[in-house]
mmCIF file of C-alpha atoms in Angstrom:
data_model
loop_
_atom_site.group_PDB
_atom_site.id
_atom_site.type_symbol
_atom_site.label_atom_id
_atom_site.label_comp_id
_atom_site.label_asym_id
_atom_site.label_seq_id
_atom_site.Cartn_x
_atom_site.Cartn_y
_atom_site.Cartn_z
ATOM 1 C CA UNK A 416 130.734 -33.324 -140.138
ATOM 2 C CA UNK A 417 134.418 -34.028 -139.517
ATOM 3 C CA UNK A 418 135.781 -30.619 -140.556
ATOM 4 C CA UNK A 419 134.392 -28.554 -137.607
ATOM 5 C CA UNK A 420 136.261 -30.863 -135.244
ATOM 6 C CA UNK A 421 139.539 -30.710 -137.147
ATOM 7 C CA UNK A 422 142.425 -29.641 -134.932
ATOM 8 C CA UNK A 423 140.249 -29.072 -131.872
ATOM 9 C CA UNK A 424 142.904 -30.654 -129.667
ATOM 10 C CA UNK A 425 145.287 -27.942 -130.803
ATOM 11 C CA UNK A 426 143.000 -25.061 -129.862
ATOM 12 C CA UNK A 427 144.781 -22.608 -127.585
ATOM 13 C CA UNK A 428 143.279 -21.493 -124.320
ATOM 14 C CA UNK A 429 143.426 -17.878 -125.412
ATOM 15 C CA UNK A 430 142.411 -17.997 -129.076
ATOM 16 C CA UNK A 431 141.718 -14.428 -130.130
ATOM 17 C CA UNK A 432 142.076 -13.174 -126.550
ATOM 18 C CA UNK A 433 145.719 -12.373 -125.888
ATOM 19 C CA UNK A 434 146.194 -8.668 -126.414
ATOM 20 C CA UNK A 435 149.987 -8.450 -126.310
ATOM 21 C CA UNK A 436 150.762 -10.995 -129.024
ATOM 22 C CA UNK A 437 151.943 -9.626 -132.408
ATOM 23 C CA UNK A 438 149.091 -8.086 -134.375
ATOM 24 C CA UNK A 439 149.492 -10.558 -137.240
ATOM 25 C CA UNK A 440 148.956 -13.391 -134.770
ATOM 26 C CA UNK A 441 145.819 -11.738 -133.383
ATOM 27 C CA UNK A 442 144.521 -11.363 -136.934
ATOM 28 C CA UNK A 443 145.260 -15.030 -137.654
ATOM 29 C CA UNK A 444 143.543 -16.149 -134.438
ATOM 30 C CA UNK A 445 140.488 -14.062 -135.344
ATOM 31 C CA UNK A 446 140.299 -15.501 -138.857
ATOM 32 C CA UNK A 447 140.442 -19.054 -137.522
ATOM 33 C CA UNK A 448 137.942 -18.277 -134.780
ATOM 34 C CA UNK A 449 135.503 -17.046 -137.434
ATOM 35 C CA UNK A 450 135.846 -20.287 -139.377
ATOM 36 C CA UNK A 451 137.810 -19.053 -142.393
ATOM 37 C CA UNK A 452 139.513 -21.818 -144.334
ATOM 38 C CA UNK A 453 143.182 -22.540 -144.739
ATOM 39 C CA UNK A 454 143.447 -21.060 -148.235
ATOM 40 C CA UNK A 455 141.693 -17.844 -147.199
ATOM 41 C CA UNK A 456 143.832 -17.367 -144.078
ATOM 42 C CA UNK A 457 147.009 -17.685 -146.125
ATOM 43 C CA UNK A 458 145.778 -15.327 -148.847
ATOM 44 C CA UNK A 459 144.516 -12.635 -146.465
ATOM 45 C CA UNK A 460 147.821 -12.598 -144.551
ATOM 46 C CA UNK A 461 150.087 -12.952 -147.595
ATOM 47 C CA UNK A 462 151.571 -16.246 -146.395
ATOM 48 C CA UNK A 463 152.431 -19.472 -148.139
ATOM 49 C CA UNK A 464 150.607 -22.540 -146.878
ATOM 50 C CA UNK A 465 153.839 -23.737 -145.258
ATOM 51 C CA UNK A 466 154.321 -20.397 -143.472
ATOM 52 C CA UNK A 467 150.696 -20.408 -142.333
ATOM 53 C CA UNK A 468 150.839 -23.901 -140.874
ATOM 54 C CA UNK A 469 154.171 -23.184 -139.189
ATOM 55 C CA UNK A 470 152.633 -20.160 -137.460
ATOM 56 C CA UNK A 471 149.511 -22.109 -136.472
ATOM 57 C CA UNK A 472 151.598 -24.874 -134.898
ATOM 58 C CA UNK A 473 153.789 -22.318 -133.102
ATOM 59 C CA UNK A 474 150.733 -20.571 -131.618
ATOM 60 C CA UNK A 475 148.931 -23.864 -130.880
ATOM 61 C CA UNK A 476 145.896 -22.713 -132.858
ATOM 62 C CA UNK A 477 143.303 -25.047 -134.383
ATOM 63 C CA UNK A 478 143.915 -26.067 -137.981
ATOM 64 C CA UNK A 479 141.565 -24.233 -140.384
ATOM 65 C CA UNK A 480 139.252 -26.283 -142.549
ATOM 66 C CA UNK A 481 140.535 -27.129 -146.022
ATOM 67 C CA UNK A 482 137.696 -25.469 -147.887
ATOM 68 C CA UNK A 483 137.986 -23.344 -151.052
ATOM 69 C CA UNK A 484 138.272 -19.619 -150.481
ATOM 70 C CA UNK A 485 135.093 -17.676 -151.168
ATOM 71 C CA UNK A 486 135.510 -15.339 -154.127
ATOM 72 C CA UNK A 487 133.097 -12.419 -154.323
ATOM 73 C CA UNK A 488 131.534 -11.316 -157.588
ATOM 74 C CA UNK A 489 130.122 -8.002 -158.652
ATOM 75 C CA UNK A 490 131.295 -4.406 -158.678
ATOM 76 C CA UNK A 491 131.342 -4.065 -154.891
ATOM 77 C CA UNK A 492 132.698 -7.508 -153.985
ATOM 78 C CA UNK A 493 135.558 -7.715 -151.511
ATOM 79 C CA UNK A 494 138.549 -9.251 -153.273
ATOM 80 C CA UNK A 495 141.763 -10.393 -151.596
ATOM 81 C CA UNK A 496 143.507 -7.073 -152.287
ATOM 82 C CA UNK A 497 140.728 -5.067 -150.603
ATOM 83 C CA UNK A 498 140.660 -7.394 -147.614
ATOM 84 C CA UNK A 499 144.439 -7.145 -147.219
ATOM 85 C CA UNK A 500 144.160 -3.334 -147.361
ATOM 86 C CA UNK A 501 141.433 -3.406 -144.717
ATOM 87 C CA UNK A 502 143.595 -5.549 -142.426
ATOM 88 C CA UNK A 503 146.602 -3.261 -142.992
ATOM 89 C CA UNK A 504 144.605 -0.105 -142.172
ATOM 90 C CA UNK A 505 143.019 -1.869 -139.184
ATOM 91 C CA UNK A 506 146.303 -2.801 -137.503
ATOM 92 C CA UNK A 507 147.620 0.718 -138.176
ATOM 93 C CA UNK A 508 144.680 2.065 -136.124
ATOM 94 C CA UNK A 509 143.040 4.124 -138.850
ATOM 95 C CA UNK A 510 139.438 5.069 -138.014
ATOM 96 C CA UNK A 511 136.655 3.111 -139.656
ATOM 97 C CA UNK A 512 135.432 6.186 -141.552
ATOM 98 C CA UNK A 513 138.907 6.838 -142.948
ATOM 99 C CA UNK A 514 139.327 3.189 -143.921
ATOM 100 C CA UNK A 515 135.984 3.396 -145.713
ATOM 101 C CA UNK A 516 137.118 6.515 -147.582
ATOM 102 C CA UNK A 517 140.378 4.855 -148.664
ATOM 103 C CA UNK A 518 138.572 1.730 -149.867
ATOM 104 C CA UNK A 519 135.623 3.521 -151.462
ATOM 105 C CA UNK A 520 133.104 1.834 -149.163
ATOM 106 C CA UNK A 521 130.683 2.789 -146.424
ATOM 107 C CA UNK A 522 131.727 2.738 -142.741
ATOM 108 C CA UNK A 523 128.994 0.180 -142.038
ATOM 109 C CA UNK A 524 130.370 -2.022 -144.815
ATOM 110 C CA UNK A 525 133.851 -1.829 -143.298
ATOM 111 C CA UNK A 526 132.535 -2.680 -139.828
ATOM 112 C CA UNK A 527 130.567 -5.617 -141.233
ATOM 113 C CA UNK A 528 133.600 -6.989 -143.072
ATOM 114 C CA UNK A 529 135.787 -6.511 -139.981
ATOM 115 C CA UNK A 530 133.334 -8.612 -137.946
ATOM 116 C CA UNK A 531 133.246 -11.224 -140.716
ATOM 117 C CA UNK A 532 137.037 -11.437 -140.610
ATOM 118 C CA UNK A 533 137.099 -11.629 -136.813
ATOM 119 C CA UNK A 534 139.274 -8.529 -136.458
ATOM 120 C CA UNK A 535 139.997 -7.577 -132.857
ATOM 121 C CA UNK A 536 138.338 -4.598 -131.172
ATOM 122 C CA UNK A 537 140.367 -1.404 -130.962
ATOM 123 C CA UNK A 538 140.366 1.320 -128.321
ATOM 124 C CA UNK A 539 138.631 4.391 -129.738
ATOM 125 C CA UNK A 540 141.104 6.780 -128.134
ATOM 126 C CA UNK A 541 143.961 5.165 -130.082
ATOM 127 C CA UNK A 542 142.427 5.554 -133.559
ATOM 128 C CA UNK A 543 143.860 7.951 -136.135
ATOM 129 C CA UNK A 544 142.246 10.073 -138.833
ATOM 130 C CA UNK A 545 145.540 10.257 -140.719
ATOM 131 C CA UNK A 546 148.250 7.647 -140.994
ATOM 132 C CA UNK A 547 151.647 8.751 -139.613
ATOM 133 C CA UNK A 548 154.399 9.456 -142.124
ATOM 134 C CA UNK A 549 156.739 7.217 -140.133
ATOM 135 C CA UNK A 550 154.603 4.316 -138.839
ATOM 136 C CA UNK A 551 157.624 2.595 -137.302
ATOM 137 C CA UNK A 552 158.021 5.373 -134.703
ATOM 138 C CA UNK A 553 155.940 5.232 -131.521
ATOM 139 C CA UNK A 554 154.962 8.811 -130.659
ATOM 140 C CA UNK A 555 153.629 7.724 -127.253
ATOM 141 C CA UNK A 556 154.501 4.722 -125.125
ATOM 142 C CA UNK A 557 152.038 1.880 -125.495
ATOM 143 C CA UNK A 558 149.788 1.028 -122.596
ATOM 144 C CA UNK A 559 150.277 -2.236 -120.758
ATOM 145 C CA UNK A 560 148.024 -4.960 -122.087
ATOM 146 C CA UNK A 561 146.532 -7.663 -119.911
ATOM 147 C CA UNK A 562 146.922 -11.230 -121.192
ATOM 148 C CA UNK A 563 144.499 -13.680 -119.601
ATOM 149 C CA UNK A 564 146.301 -16.985 -119.169
ATOM 150 C CA UNK A 565 144.792 -20.112 -117.614
ATOM 151 C CA UNK A 566 146.771 -19.351 -114.448
ATOM 152 C CA UNK A 567 145.353 -15.834 -114.147
ATOM 153 C CA UNK A 568 141.810 -17.007 -114.850
ATOM 154 C CA UNK A 569 142.070 -19.629 -112.109
ATOM 155 C CA UNK A 570 143.545 -16.991 -109.801
ATOM 156 C CA UNK A 571 140.557 -14.731 -110.471
ATOM 157 C CA UNK A 572 138.065 -17.583 -110.011
ATOM 158 C CA UNK A 573 139.581 -18.591 -106.672
ATOM 159 C CA UNK A 574 139.242 -15.079 -105.318
ATOM 160 C CA UNK A 575 135.790 -14.727 -106.829
ATOM 161 C CA UNK A 576 134.592 -17.853 -105.020
ATOM 162 C CA UNK A 577 136.263 -16.481 -101.874
ATOM 163 C CA UNK A 578 133.958 -13.448 -102.139
ATOM 164 C CA UNK A 579 136.689 -10.849 -102.572
ATOM 165 C CA UNK A 580 135.197 -7.594 -103.871
ATOM 166 C CA UNK A 581 135.997 -7.028 -107.537
ATOM 167 C CA UNK A 582 137.531 -3.618 -106.747
ATOM 168 C CA UNK A 583 139.881 -5.175 -104.174
ATOM 169 C CA UNK A 584 140.559 -8.007 -106.604
ATOM 170 C CA UNK A 585 141.522 -5.461 -109.287
ATOM 171 C CA UNK A 586 143.885 -3.739 -106.850
ATOM 172 C CA UNK A 587 145.560 -7.036 -105.959
ATOM 173 C CA UNK A 588 145.924 -8.017 -109.613
ATOM 174 C CA UNK A 589 147.381 -4.575 -110.416
ATOM 175 C CA UNK A 590 149.977 -5.123 -107.697
ATOM 176 C CA UNK A 591 150.681 -8.643 -108.984
ATOM 177 C CA UNK A 592 151.186 -7.541 -112.613
ATOM 178 C CA UNK A 593 152.833 -4.173 -112.006
ATOM 179 C CA UNK A 594 150.282 -2.106 -113.937
ATOM 180 C CA UNK A 595 146.737 -0.932 -113.348
ATOM 181 C CA UNK A 596 143.819 -3.258 -113.947
ATOM 182 C CA UNK A 597 140.373 -1.693 -113.646
ATOM 183 C CA UNK A 598 137.490 -3.171 -111.621
ATOM 184 C CA UNK A 599 135.371 -3.172 -114.787
ATOM 185 C CA UNK A 600 137.966 -5.429 -116.434
ATOM 186 C CA UNK A 601 137.629 -7.879 -113.556
ATOM 187 C CA UNK A 602 133.822 -7.817 -113.650
ATOM 188 C CA UNK A 603 133.798 -8.291 -117.427
ATOM 189 C CA UNK A 604 136.197 -11.220 -117.261
ATOM 190 C CA UNK A 605 134.215 -12.866 -114.453
ATOM 191 C CA UNK A 606 131.104 -12.615 -116.630
ATOM 192 C CA UNK A 607 132.896 -14.233 -119.594
ATOM 193 C CA UNK A 608 134.145 -17.012 -117.332
ATOM 194 C CA UNK A 609 130.505 -17.510 -116.278
ATOM 195 C CA UNK A 610 131.363 -17.117 -112.615
ATOM 196 C CA UNK A 611 128.230 -16.851 -110.445
ATOM 197 C CA UNK A 612 126.579 -13.720 -109.105
ATOM 198 C CA UNK A 613 127.467 -13.003 -105.495
ATOM 199 C CA UNK A 614 125.497 -11.370 -102.712
ATOM 200 C CA UNK A 615 127.098 -7.903 -102.298
ATOM 201 C CA UNK A 616 126.438 -8.013 -98.548
ATOM 202 C CA UNK A 617 129.042 -10.762 -98.190
ATOM 203 C CA UNK A 618 131.828 -9.262 -100.318
ATOM 204 C CA UNK A 619 135.196 -8.778 -98.615
ATOM 205 C CA UNK A 620 138.185 -6.522 -99.166
ATOM 206 C CA UNK A 621 140.805 -9.073 -98.157
ATOM 207 C CA UNK A 622 141.501 -12.479 -99.626
ATOM 208 C CA UNK A 623 142.124 -15.544 -97.504
ATOM 209 C CA UNK A 624 142.001 -19.115 -98.864
ATOM 210 C CA UNK A 625 139.738 -20.279 -96.037
ATOM 211 C CA UNK A 626 137.052 -17.793 -97.095
ATOM 212 C CA UNK A 627 136.218 -19.982 -100.094
ATOM 213 C CA UNK A 628 135.090 -22.910 -97.934
ATOM 214 C CA UNK A 629 133.400 -20.578 -95.473
ATOM 215 C CA UNK A 630 131.194 -19.042 -98.179
ATOM 216 C CA UNK A 631 130.682 -22.130 -100.341
ATOM 217 C CA UNK A 632 127.103 -22.523 -99.112
ATOM 218 C CA UNK A 633 126.239 -19.164 -100.681
ATOM 219 C CA UNK A 634 127.115 -20.263 -104.213
ATOM 220 C CA UNK A 635 126.168 -23.208 -106.432
ATOM 221 C CA UNK A 636 128.683 -26.004 -106.885
ATOM 222 C CA UNK A 637 130.646 -25.135 -110.023
ATOM 223 C CA UNK A 638 133.289 -26.950 -112.034
ATOM 224 C CA UNK A 639 136.105 -25.683 -114.202
ATOM 225 C CA UNK A 640 135.563 -26.569 -117.869
ATOM 226 C CA UNK A 641 137.376 -25.908 -121.117
ATOM 227 C CA UNK A 642 135.051 -24.960 -123.946
ATOM 228 C CA UNK A 643 135.270 -27.421 -126.846
ATOM 229 C CA UNK A 644 134.382 -24.688 -129.325
ATOM 230 C CA UNK A 645 136.518 -21.739 -128.205
ATOM 231 C CA UNK A 646 139.152 -23.541 -126.158
ATOM 232 C CA UNK A 647 138.738 -21.145 -123.216
ATOM 233 C CA UNK A 648 138.158 -21.857 -119.558
ATOM 234 C CA UNK A 649 134.744 -21.268 -118.014
ATOM 235 C CA UNK A 650 132.862 -22.469 -114.947
ATOM 236 C CA UNK A 651 129.647 -24.476 -115.056
ATOM 237 C CA UNK A 652 127.214 -26.128 -112.671
ATOM 238 C CA UNK A 653 126.577 -28.987 -115.104
ATOM 239 C CA UNK A 654 128.469 -31.374 -117.350
ATOM 240 C CA UNK A 655 128.465 -29.061 -120.372
ATOM 241 C CA UNK A 656 131.738 -28.348 -122.178
ATOM 242 C CA UNK A 657 130.373 -25.545 -124.361
ATOM 243 C CA UNK A 658 130.406 -22.033 -122.913
ATOM 244 C CA UNK A 659 127.530 -19.606 -123.325
ATOM 245 C CA UNK A 660 129.889 -17.304 -125.214
ATOM 246 C CA UNK A 661 130.573 -20.059 -127.742
ATOM 247 C CA UNK A 662 126.867 -20.804 -128.143
ATOM 248 C CA UNK A 663 126.330 -17.212 -129.270
ATOM 249 C CA UNK A 664 128.813 -17.593 -132.135
ATOM 250 C CA UNK A 665 127.600 -18.190 -135.662
ATOM 251 C CA UNK A 666 130.055 -21.073 -136.165
ATOM 252 C CA UNK A 667 128.447 -22.910 -133.220
ATOM 253 C CA UNK A 668 125.012 -22.645 -134.807
ATOM 254 C CA UNK A 669 126.473 -23.910 -138.080
ATOM 255 C CA UNK A 670 128.165 -26.755 -136.244
ATOM 256 C CA UNK A 671 124.897 -27.814 -134.600
ATOM 257 C CA UNK A 672 122.863 -27.686 -137.786
ATOM 258 C CA UNK A 673 121.953 -31.210 -138.754
ATOM 259 C CA UNK A 674 124.001 -32.858 -136.001
ATOM 260 C CA UNK A 675 122.480 -35.975 -134.465
ATOM 261 C CA UNK A 676 121.601 -36.241 -130.779
ATOM 262 C CA UNK A 677 124.691 -38.379 -130.277
ATOM 263 C CA UNK A 678 126.820 -35.754 -132.010
ATOM 264 C CA UNK A 679 125.303 -32.965 -129.910
ATOM 265 C CA UNK A 680 126.196 -34.880 -126.761
ATOM 266 C CA UNK A 681 129.801 -34.997 -127.947
ATOM 267 C CA UNK A 682 129.813 -31.241 -128.575
ATOM 268 C CA UNK A 683 128.383 -30.407 -125.161
#
């Protein structure tokens, strides 16, 4: 059971989260997050093992397990070439249906393989039915992308516990970053951080540090944790170090299978 723990100390706080890092790095983070082995990660990205490990160290990502790469068999198996084509079409924002047509597969099959690879989600309004003749040219300026660092997550949590309304919080963050952040983005991030529900009757437009102590009686006592599985911050009322988001992942269920009570205590 040593391999699931390999490199956990190197897990970044934003594995698979940062949306402004180079696309190849987001693909690599997704592959590792899905539990793909070292050989597979290198093959899918067209890297040597040395290049792969250099990039992993640079990004502070967990080291993939040293397991043999799965090789599909049969007429419709996904080989390395097909997977590399899927990744290439994915980062070039081709629609799923067009990717399926190019690869001779069904759209559902493409979506399933994309999930299996851990490919990042794409905005529907940015997808293309045809690839541009000159992919190096940006026809439209790219939208600003929000990168959730530990500092920003703690900033959000502090204001959340101070009962600032999520719409006012979004406005303040927009001013802080210099581009618009929507209230739904704030609410979604608060949910992923497992911040508590708040009574809407007590929500405030302004933020003041003293509000946190003033309203502490309205919320349970919570502690900042870093998830041992995903490496991300979250807040918990107990001593757990595994986020609810991590518990929903297939690799967590695999990790727990056959683990002793003592081992489970170490995971949590």
